[in-house]
mmCIF file of C-alpha atoms and ligand atoms in Angstrom:
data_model
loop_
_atom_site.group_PDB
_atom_site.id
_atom_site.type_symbol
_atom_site.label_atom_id
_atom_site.label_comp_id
_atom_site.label_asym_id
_atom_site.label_seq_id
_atom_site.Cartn_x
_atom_site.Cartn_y
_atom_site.Cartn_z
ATOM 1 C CA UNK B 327 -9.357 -17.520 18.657
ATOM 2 C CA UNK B 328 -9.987 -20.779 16.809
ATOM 3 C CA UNK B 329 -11.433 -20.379 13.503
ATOM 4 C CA UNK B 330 -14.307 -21.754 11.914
ATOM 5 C CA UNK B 331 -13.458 -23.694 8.358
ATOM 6 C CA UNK B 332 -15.935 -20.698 6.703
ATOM 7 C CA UNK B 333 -14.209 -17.773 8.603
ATOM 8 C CA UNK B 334 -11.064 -19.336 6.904
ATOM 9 C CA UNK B 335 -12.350 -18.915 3.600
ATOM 10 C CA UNK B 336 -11.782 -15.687 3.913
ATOM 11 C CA UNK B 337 -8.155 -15.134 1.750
ATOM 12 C CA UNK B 338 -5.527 -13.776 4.035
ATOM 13 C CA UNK B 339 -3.793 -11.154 3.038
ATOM 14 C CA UNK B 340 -0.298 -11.033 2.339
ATOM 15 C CA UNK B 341 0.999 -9.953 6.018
ATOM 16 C CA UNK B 342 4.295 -8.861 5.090
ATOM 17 C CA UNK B 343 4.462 -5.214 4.472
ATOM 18 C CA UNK B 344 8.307 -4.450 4.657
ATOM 19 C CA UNK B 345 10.522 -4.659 1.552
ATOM 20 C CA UNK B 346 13.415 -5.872 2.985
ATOM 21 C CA UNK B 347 17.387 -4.413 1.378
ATOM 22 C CA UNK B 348 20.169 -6.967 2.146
ATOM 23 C CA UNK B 349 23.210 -5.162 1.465
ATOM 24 C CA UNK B 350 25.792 -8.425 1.205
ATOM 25 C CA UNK B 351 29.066 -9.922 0.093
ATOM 26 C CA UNK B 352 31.369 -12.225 1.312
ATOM 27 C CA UNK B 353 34.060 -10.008 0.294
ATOM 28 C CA UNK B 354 34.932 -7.434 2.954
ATOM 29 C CA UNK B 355 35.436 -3.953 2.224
ATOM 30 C CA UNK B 356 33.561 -3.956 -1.237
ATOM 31 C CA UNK B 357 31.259 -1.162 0.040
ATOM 32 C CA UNK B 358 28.262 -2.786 1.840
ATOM 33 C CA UNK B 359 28.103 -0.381 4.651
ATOM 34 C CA UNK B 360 28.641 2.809 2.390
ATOM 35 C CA UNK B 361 25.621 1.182 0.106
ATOM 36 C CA UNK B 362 23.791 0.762 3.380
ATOM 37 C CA UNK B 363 23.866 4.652 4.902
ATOM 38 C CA UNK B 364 23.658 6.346 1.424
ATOM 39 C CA UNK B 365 20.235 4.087 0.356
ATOM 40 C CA UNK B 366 18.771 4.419 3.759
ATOM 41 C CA UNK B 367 19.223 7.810 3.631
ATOM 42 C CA UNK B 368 17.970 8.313 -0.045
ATOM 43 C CA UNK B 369 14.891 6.738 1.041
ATOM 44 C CA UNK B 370 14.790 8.649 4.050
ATOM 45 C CA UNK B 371 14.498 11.589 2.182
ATOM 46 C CA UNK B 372 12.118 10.433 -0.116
ATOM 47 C CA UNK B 373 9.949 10.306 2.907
ATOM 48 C CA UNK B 374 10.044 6.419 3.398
ATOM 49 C CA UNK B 375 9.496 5.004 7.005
ATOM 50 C CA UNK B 376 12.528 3.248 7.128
ATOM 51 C CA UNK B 377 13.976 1.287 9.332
ATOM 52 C CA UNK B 378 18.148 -0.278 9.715
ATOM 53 C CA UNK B 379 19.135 -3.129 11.131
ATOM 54 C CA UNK B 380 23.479 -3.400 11.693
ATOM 55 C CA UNK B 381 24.437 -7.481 11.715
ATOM 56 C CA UNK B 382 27.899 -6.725 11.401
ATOM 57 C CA UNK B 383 28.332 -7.279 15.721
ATOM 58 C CA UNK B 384 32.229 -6.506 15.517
ATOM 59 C CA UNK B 385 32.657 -3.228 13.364
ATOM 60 C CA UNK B 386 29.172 -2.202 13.761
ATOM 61 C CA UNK B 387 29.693 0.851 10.620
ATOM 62 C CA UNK B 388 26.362 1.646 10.208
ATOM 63 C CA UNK B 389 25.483 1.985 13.643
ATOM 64 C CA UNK B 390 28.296 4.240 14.597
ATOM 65 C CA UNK B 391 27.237 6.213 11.284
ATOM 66 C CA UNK B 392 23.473 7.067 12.557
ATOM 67 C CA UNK B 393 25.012 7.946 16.152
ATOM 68 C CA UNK B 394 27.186 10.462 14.699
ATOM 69 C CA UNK B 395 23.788 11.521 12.496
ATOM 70 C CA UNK B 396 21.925 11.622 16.178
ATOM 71 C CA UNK B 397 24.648 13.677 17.498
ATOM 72 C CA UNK B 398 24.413 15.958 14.893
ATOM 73 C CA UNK B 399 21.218 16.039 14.633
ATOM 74 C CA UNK B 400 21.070 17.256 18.428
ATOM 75 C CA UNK B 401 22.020 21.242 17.021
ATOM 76 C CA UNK B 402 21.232 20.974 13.476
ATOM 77 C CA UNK B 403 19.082 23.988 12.239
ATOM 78 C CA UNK B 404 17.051 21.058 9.713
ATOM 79 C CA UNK B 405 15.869 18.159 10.260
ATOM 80 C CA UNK B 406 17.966 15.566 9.776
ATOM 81 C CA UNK B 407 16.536 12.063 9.303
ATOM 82 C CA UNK B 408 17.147 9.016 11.476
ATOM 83 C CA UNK B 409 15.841 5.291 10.458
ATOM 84 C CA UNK B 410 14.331 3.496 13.390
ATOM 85 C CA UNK B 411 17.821 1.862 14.177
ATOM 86 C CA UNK B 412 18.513 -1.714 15.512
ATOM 87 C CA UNK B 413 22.268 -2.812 16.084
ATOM 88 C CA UNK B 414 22.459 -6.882 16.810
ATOM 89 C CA UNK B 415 24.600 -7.751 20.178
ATOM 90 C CA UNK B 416 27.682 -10.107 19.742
ATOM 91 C CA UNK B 417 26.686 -13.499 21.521
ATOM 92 C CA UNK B 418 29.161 -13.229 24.562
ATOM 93 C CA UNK B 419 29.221 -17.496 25.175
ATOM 94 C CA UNK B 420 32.218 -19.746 25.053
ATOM 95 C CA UNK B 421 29.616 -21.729 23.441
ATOM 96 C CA UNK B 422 29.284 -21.220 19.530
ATOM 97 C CA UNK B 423 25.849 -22.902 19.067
ATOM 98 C CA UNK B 424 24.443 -20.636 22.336
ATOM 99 C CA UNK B 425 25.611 -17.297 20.622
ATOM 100 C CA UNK B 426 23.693 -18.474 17.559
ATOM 101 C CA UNK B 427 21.188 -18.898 19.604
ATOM 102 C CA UNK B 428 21.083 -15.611 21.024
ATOM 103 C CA UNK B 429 21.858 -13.856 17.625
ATOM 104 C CA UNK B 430 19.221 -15.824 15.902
ATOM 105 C CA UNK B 431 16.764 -14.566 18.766
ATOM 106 C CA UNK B 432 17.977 -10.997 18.769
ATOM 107 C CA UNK B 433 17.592 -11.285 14.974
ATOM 108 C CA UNK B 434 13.877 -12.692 14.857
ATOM 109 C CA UNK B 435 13.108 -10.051 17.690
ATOM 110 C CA UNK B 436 14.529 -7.299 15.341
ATOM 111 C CA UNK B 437 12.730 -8.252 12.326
ATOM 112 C CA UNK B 438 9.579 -8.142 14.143
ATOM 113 C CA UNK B 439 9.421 -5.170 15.339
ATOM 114 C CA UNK B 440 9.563 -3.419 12.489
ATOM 115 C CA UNK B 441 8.251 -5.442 9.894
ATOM 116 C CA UNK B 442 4.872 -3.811 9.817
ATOM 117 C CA UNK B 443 5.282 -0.655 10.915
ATOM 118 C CA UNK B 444 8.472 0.393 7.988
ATOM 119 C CA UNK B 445 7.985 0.673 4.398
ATOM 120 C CA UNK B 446 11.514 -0.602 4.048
ATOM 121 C CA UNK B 447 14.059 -2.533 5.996
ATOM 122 C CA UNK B 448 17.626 -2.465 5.213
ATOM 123 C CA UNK B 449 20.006 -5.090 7.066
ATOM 124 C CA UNK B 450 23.949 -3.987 6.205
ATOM 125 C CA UNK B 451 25.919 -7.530 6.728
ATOM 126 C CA UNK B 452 29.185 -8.731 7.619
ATOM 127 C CA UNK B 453 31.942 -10.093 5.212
ATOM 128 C CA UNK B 454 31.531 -13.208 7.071
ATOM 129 C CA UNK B 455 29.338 -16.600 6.585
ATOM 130 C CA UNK B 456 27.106 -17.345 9.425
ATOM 131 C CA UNK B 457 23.851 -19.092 10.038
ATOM 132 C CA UNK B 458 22.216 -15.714 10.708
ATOM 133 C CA UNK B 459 24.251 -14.228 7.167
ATOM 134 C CA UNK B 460 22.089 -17.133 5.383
ATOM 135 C CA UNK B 461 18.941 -16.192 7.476
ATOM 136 C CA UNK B 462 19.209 -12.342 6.301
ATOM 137 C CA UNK B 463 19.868 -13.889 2.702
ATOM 138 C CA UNK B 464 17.016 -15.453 2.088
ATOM 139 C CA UNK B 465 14.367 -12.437 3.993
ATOM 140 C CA UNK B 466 16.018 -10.572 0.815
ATOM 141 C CA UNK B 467 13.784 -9.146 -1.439
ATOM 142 C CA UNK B 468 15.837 -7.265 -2.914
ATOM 143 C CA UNK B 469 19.589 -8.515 -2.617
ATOM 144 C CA UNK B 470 22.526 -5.858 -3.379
ATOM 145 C CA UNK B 471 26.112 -7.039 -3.950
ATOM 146 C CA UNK B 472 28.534 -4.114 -4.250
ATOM 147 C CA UNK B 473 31.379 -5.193 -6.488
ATOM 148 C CA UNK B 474 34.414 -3.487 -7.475
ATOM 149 C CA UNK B 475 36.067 -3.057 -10.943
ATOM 150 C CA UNK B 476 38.382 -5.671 -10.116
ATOM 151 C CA UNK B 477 38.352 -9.846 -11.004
ATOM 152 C CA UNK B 478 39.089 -10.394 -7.513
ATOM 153 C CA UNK B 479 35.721 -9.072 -6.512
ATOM 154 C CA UNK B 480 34.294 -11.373 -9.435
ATOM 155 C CA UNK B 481 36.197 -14.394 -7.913
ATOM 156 C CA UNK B 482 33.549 -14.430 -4.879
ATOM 157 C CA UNK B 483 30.769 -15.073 -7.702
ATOM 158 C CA UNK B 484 32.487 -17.376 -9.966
ATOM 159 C CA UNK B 485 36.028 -18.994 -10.338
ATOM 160 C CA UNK B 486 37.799 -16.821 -12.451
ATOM 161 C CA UNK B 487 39.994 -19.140 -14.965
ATOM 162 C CA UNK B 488 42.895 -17.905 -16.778
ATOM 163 C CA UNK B 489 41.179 -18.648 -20.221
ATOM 164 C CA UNK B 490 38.314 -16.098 -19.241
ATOM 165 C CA UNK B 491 35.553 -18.444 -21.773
ATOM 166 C CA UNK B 492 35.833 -21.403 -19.664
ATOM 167 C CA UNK B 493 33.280 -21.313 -17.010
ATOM 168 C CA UNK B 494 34.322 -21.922 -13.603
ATOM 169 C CA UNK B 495 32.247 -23.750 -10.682
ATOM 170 C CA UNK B 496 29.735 -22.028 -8.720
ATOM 171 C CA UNK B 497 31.876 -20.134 -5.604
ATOM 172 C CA UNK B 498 30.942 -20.351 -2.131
ATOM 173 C CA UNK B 499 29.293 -16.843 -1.886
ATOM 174 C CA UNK B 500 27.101 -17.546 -5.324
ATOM 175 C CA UNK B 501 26.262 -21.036 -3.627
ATOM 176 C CA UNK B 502 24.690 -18.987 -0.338
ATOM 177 C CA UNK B 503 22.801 -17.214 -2.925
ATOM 178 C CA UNK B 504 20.949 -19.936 -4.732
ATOM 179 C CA UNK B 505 20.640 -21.912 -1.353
ATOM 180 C CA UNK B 506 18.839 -18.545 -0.117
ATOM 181 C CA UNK B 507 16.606 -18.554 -3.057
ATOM 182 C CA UNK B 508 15.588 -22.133 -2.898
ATOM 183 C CA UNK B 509 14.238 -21.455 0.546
ATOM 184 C CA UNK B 510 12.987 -17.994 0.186
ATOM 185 C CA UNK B 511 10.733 -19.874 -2.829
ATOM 186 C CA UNK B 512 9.822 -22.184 -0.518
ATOM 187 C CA UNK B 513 8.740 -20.636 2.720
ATOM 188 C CA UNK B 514 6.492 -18.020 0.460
ATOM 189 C CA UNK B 515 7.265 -18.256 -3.024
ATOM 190 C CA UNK B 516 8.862 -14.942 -2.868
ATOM 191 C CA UNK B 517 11.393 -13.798 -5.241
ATOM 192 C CA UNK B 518 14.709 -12.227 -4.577
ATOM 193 C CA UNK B 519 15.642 -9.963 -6.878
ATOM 194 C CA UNK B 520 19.908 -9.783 -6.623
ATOM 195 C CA UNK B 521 21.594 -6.846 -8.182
ATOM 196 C CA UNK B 522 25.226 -6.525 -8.220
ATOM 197 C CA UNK B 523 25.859 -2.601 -8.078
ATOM 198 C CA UNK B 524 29.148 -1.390 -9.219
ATOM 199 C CA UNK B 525 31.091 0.752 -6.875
ATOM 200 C CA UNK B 526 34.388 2.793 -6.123
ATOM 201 C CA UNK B 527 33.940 3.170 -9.969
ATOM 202 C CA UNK B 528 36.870 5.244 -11.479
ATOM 203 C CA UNK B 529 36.433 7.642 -13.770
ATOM 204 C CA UNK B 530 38.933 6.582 -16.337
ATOM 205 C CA UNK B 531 37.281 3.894 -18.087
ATOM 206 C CA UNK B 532 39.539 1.075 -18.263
ATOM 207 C CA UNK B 533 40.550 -2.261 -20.478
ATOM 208 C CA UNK B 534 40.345 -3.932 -17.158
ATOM 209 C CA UNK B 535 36.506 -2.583 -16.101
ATOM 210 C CA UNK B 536 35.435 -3.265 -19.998
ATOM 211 C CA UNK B 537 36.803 -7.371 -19.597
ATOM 212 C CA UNK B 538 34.996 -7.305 -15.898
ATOM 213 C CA UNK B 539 31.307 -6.449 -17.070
ATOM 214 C CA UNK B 540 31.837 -9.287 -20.005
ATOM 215 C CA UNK B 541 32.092 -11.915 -17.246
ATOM 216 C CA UNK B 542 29.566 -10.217 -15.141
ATOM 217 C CA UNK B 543 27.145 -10.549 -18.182
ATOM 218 C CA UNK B 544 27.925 -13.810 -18.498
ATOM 219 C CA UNK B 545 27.489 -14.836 -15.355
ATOM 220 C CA UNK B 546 24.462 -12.419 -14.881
ATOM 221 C CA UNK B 547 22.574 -15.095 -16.775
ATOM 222 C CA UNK B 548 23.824 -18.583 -15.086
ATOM 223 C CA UNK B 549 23.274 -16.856 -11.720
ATOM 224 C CA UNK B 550 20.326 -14.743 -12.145
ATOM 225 C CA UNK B 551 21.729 -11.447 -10.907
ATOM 226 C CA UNK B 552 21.303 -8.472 -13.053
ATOM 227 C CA UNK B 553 24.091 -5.298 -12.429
ATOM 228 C CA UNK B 554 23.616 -1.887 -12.385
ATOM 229 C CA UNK B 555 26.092 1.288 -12.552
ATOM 230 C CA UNK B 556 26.539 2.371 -8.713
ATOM 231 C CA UNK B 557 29.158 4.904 -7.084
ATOM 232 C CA UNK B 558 31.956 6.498 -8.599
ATOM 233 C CA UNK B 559 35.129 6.427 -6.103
ATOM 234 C CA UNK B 560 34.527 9.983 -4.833
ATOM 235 C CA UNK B 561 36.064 11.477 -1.509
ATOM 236 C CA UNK B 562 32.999 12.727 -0.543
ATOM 237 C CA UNK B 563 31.116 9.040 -0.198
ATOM 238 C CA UNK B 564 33.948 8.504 3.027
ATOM 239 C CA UNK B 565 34.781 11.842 4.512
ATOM 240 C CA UNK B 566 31.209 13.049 5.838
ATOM 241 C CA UNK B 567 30.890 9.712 7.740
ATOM 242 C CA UNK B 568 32.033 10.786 11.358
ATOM 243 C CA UNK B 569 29.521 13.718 11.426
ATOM 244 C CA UNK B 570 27.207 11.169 10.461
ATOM 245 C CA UNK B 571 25.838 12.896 6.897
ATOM 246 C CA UNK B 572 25.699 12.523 3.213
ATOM 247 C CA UNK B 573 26.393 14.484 0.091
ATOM 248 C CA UNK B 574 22.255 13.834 -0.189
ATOM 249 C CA UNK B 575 22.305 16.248 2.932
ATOM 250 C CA UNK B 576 22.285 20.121 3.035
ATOM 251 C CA UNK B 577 26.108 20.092 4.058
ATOM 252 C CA UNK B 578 27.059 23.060 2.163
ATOM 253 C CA UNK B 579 26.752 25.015 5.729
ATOM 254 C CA UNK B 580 28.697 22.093 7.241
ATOM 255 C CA UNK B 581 31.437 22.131 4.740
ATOM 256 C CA UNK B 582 31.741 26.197 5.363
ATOM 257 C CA UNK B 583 31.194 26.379 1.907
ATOM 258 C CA UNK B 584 27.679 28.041 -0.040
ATOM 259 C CA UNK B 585 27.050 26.949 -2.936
ATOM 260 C CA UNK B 586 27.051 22.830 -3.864
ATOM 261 C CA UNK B 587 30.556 21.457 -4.843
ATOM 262 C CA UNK B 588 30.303 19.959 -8.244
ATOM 263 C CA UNK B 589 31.331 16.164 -6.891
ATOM 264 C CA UNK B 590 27.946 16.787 -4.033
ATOM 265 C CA UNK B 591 26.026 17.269 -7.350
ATOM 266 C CA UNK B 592 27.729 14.494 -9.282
ATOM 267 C CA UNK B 593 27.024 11.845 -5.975
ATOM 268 C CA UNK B 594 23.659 12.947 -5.295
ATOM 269 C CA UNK B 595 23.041 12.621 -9.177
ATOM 270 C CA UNK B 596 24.655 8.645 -8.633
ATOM 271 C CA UNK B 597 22.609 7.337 -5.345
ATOM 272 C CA UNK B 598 19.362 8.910 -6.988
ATOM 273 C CA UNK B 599 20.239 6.990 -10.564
ATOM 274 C CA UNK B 600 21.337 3.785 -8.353
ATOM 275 C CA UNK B 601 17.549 3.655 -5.927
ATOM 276 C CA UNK B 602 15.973 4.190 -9.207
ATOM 277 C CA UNK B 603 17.704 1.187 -11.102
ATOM 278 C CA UNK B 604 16.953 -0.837 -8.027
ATOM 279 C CA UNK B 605 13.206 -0.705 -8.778
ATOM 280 C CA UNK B 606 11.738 -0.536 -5.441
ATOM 281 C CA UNK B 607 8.476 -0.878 -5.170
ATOM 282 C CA UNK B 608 6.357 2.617 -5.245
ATOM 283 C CA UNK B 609 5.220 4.300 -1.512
ATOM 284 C CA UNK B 610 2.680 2.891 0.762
ATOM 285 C CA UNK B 611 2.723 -0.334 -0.555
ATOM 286 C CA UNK B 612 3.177 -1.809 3.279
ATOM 287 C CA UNK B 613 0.502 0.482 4.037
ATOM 288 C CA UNK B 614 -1.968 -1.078 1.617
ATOM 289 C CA UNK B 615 -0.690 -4.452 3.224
ATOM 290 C CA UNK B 616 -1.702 -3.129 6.926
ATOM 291 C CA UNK B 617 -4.632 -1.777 5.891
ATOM 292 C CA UNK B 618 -5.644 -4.781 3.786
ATOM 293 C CA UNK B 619 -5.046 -7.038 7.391
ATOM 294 C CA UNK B 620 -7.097 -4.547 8.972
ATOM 295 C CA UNK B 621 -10.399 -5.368 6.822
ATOM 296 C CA UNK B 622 -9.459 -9.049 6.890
ATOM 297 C CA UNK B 623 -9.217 -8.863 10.865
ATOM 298 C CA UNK B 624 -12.765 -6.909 10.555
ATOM 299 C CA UNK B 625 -14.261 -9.015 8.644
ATOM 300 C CA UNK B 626 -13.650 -11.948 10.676
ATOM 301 C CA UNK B 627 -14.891 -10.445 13.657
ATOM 302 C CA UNK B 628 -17.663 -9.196 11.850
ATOM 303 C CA UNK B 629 -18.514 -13.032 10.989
ATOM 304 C CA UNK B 630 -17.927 -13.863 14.980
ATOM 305 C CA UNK B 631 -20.601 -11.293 15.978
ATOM 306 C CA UNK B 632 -23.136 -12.171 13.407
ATOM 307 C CA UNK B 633 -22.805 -15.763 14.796
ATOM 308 C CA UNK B 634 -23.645 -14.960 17.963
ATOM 309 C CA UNK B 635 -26.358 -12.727 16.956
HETATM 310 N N1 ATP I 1714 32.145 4.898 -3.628
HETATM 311 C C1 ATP I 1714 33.138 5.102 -2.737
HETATM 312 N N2 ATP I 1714 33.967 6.164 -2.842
HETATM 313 C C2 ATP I 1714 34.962 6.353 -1.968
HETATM 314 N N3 ATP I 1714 35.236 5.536 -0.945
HETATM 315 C C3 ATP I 1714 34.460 4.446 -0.778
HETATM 316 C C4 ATP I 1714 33.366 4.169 -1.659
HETATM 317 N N4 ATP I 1714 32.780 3.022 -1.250
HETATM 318 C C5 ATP I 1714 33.451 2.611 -0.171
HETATM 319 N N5 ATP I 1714 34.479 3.433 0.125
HETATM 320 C C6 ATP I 1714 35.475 3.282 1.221
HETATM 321 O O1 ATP I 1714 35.978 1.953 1.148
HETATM 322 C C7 ATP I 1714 36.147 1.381 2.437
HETATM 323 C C8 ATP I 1714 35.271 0.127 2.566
HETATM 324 O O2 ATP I 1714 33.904 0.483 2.418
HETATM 325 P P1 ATP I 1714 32.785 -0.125 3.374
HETATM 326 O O3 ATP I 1714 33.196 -0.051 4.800
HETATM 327 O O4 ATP I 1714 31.511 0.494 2.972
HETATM 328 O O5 ATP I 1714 32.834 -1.644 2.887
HETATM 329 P P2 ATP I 1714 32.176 -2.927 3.571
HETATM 330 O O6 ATP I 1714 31.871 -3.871 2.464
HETATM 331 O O7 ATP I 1714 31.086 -2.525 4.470
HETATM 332 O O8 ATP I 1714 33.392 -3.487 4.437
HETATM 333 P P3 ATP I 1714 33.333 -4.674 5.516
HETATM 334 O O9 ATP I 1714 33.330 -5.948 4.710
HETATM 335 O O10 ATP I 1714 34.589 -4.485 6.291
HETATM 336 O O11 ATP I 1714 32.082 -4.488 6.300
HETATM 337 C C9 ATP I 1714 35.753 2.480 3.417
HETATM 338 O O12 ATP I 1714 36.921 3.173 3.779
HETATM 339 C C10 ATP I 1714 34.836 3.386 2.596
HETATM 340 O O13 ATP I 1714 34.830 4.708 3.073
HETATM 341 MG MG1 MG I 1715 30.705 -2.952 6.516
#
């Protein structure tokens, strides 16, 4: 339909409706898939149409996590909550630049499926860089970094020196960040809030976790990240994974066991205090987004008919 300059006038509305979750770090096994299942469940629950997207093509965790859920879910007496799921295909070309291609396709296709019709997208990532890794980055709205206790895990932000004052160089996976940002600002001005969120937390508080959250502060600031308390290192975050639930779930029956276990009350109390410290934004807000396309689309039909009137 080609538009008038006066139907233009009209002020789009802001068409995005998802909030998008990017659960990254370029270090592997730092948690990003367990982040992944236990906040897309947690918003699940809180009644959220949410929907998951898996771009780690070879281990796939998050995917195989909601087909044990589905499989469960077959003969559970409740209902137990699936995310619209999407798992991205491994390119299968000799030819690196044609698998990109074909990821980056699958990837666009993904995203728009759901974009309007979720409240919130979460993408769980790889450990590796990519093209499509940067792509994800900078959708972000909300960026989450699980981080051990450990200055390894700090190394991927910042070069850790032996004299902890002296500052290091920006590292590689900090660098993706602020290149992500740059362009996120640029293709819509939006913001991406990045929050570091502790996990596999023990619960004897050490010399070694005290020294870690100094540089984190410090860095916090040069980098623009801001960290929250996450998951404790609890059994219970791991061993429910191949029948596909959480400690968020009614698995008391599952567990032959009645009443709540004191670490189920313990995690549940964690993933609640970690979606609250992530300061989502509040229900329906995509749904004031469609709606507010909805009147826009009206009104510019509206105009259309009066014209030829
Ligand atoms: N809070 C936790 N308590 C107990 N175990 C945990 C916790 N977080 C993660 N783990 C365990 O640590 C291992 C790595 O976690 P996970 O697979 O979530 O990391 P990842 O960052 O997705 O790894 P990858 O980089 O390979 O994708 C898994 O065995 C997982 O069960
Ligand atoms: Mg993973």
């Amino acid at each position: 339909m080609g538009m008038t300059a006066h139907a233009m006038a009209y002020e789009p509305p802001d068409l995005r409706t998802a909030h998008v979750i990017v659960v990254a770090n370029e270090k592997g096994g730092s948690g990003k898939s367990t982040l992944s299942i236990h906040v897309s469940v947690a918003l699940l629950k809180a009644g959220f149409r949410v929907a998951t997207i898996d771009l780690d093509t070879r281990q796939r965790t998050l995917t195989r996590f909601f087909e044990n859920r589905a499989s469960w879910a077959a003969d559970a007496p409740w209902n137990v909550e699936l995310p619209y799921h999407h798992a991205l295909d491994r390119g299968n070309s000799k030819n690196l630049r044609d698998n990109e291609t074909a990821e980056f396709g699958a990837f666009a296709t993904a995203i728009a499926e759901v974009e309007h019709e979720y409240e919130f997208v979460i993408i769980d990532t790889p450990a590796t860089d990519s093209y499509l890794m940067r792509l994800a980055h900078s959708l972000a709205d909300t960026l989450v970094s699980p981080i051990n206790d450990s200055f390894i895990d700090v190394d991927v932000f910042s070069r850790v020196h032996h004299d902890r004052s002296q500052r290091g160089q920006v590292a590689h996976y900090a660098d993706l960040v602020l290149e992500a940002r740059r362009k996120r600002r640029l293709v819509d001005q939006g913001i991406i809030d990045w929050v570091l969120v502790r996990n596999r937390i023990s619960s004897t508080q050490s010399n070694n976790a005290r020294q870690i959250q100094t540089s984190l502060s410090r860095l916090a600031l040069e980098l623009q990240f801001r960290t929250t308390e996450g998951l404790h290192d609890r059994v219970i975050f791991r061993e429910l994974f191949p029948i596909g639930l959480t400690p968020l779930d009614p698995i008391e029956g599952a567990m032959r066991s009645n009443a709540l276990s004191a670490s189920q009350v313990s995690a549940r109390r964690e993933v609640d205090a970690l979606l609250a410290s992530l300061q989502l934004p509040q229900r329906s807000l995509g749904m004031v987004h469609l709606q507010a396309r909805h009147e826009w689309f009206d009104r510019i039909s509206r105009y259309y008919r009066e014209m030829k009137a």
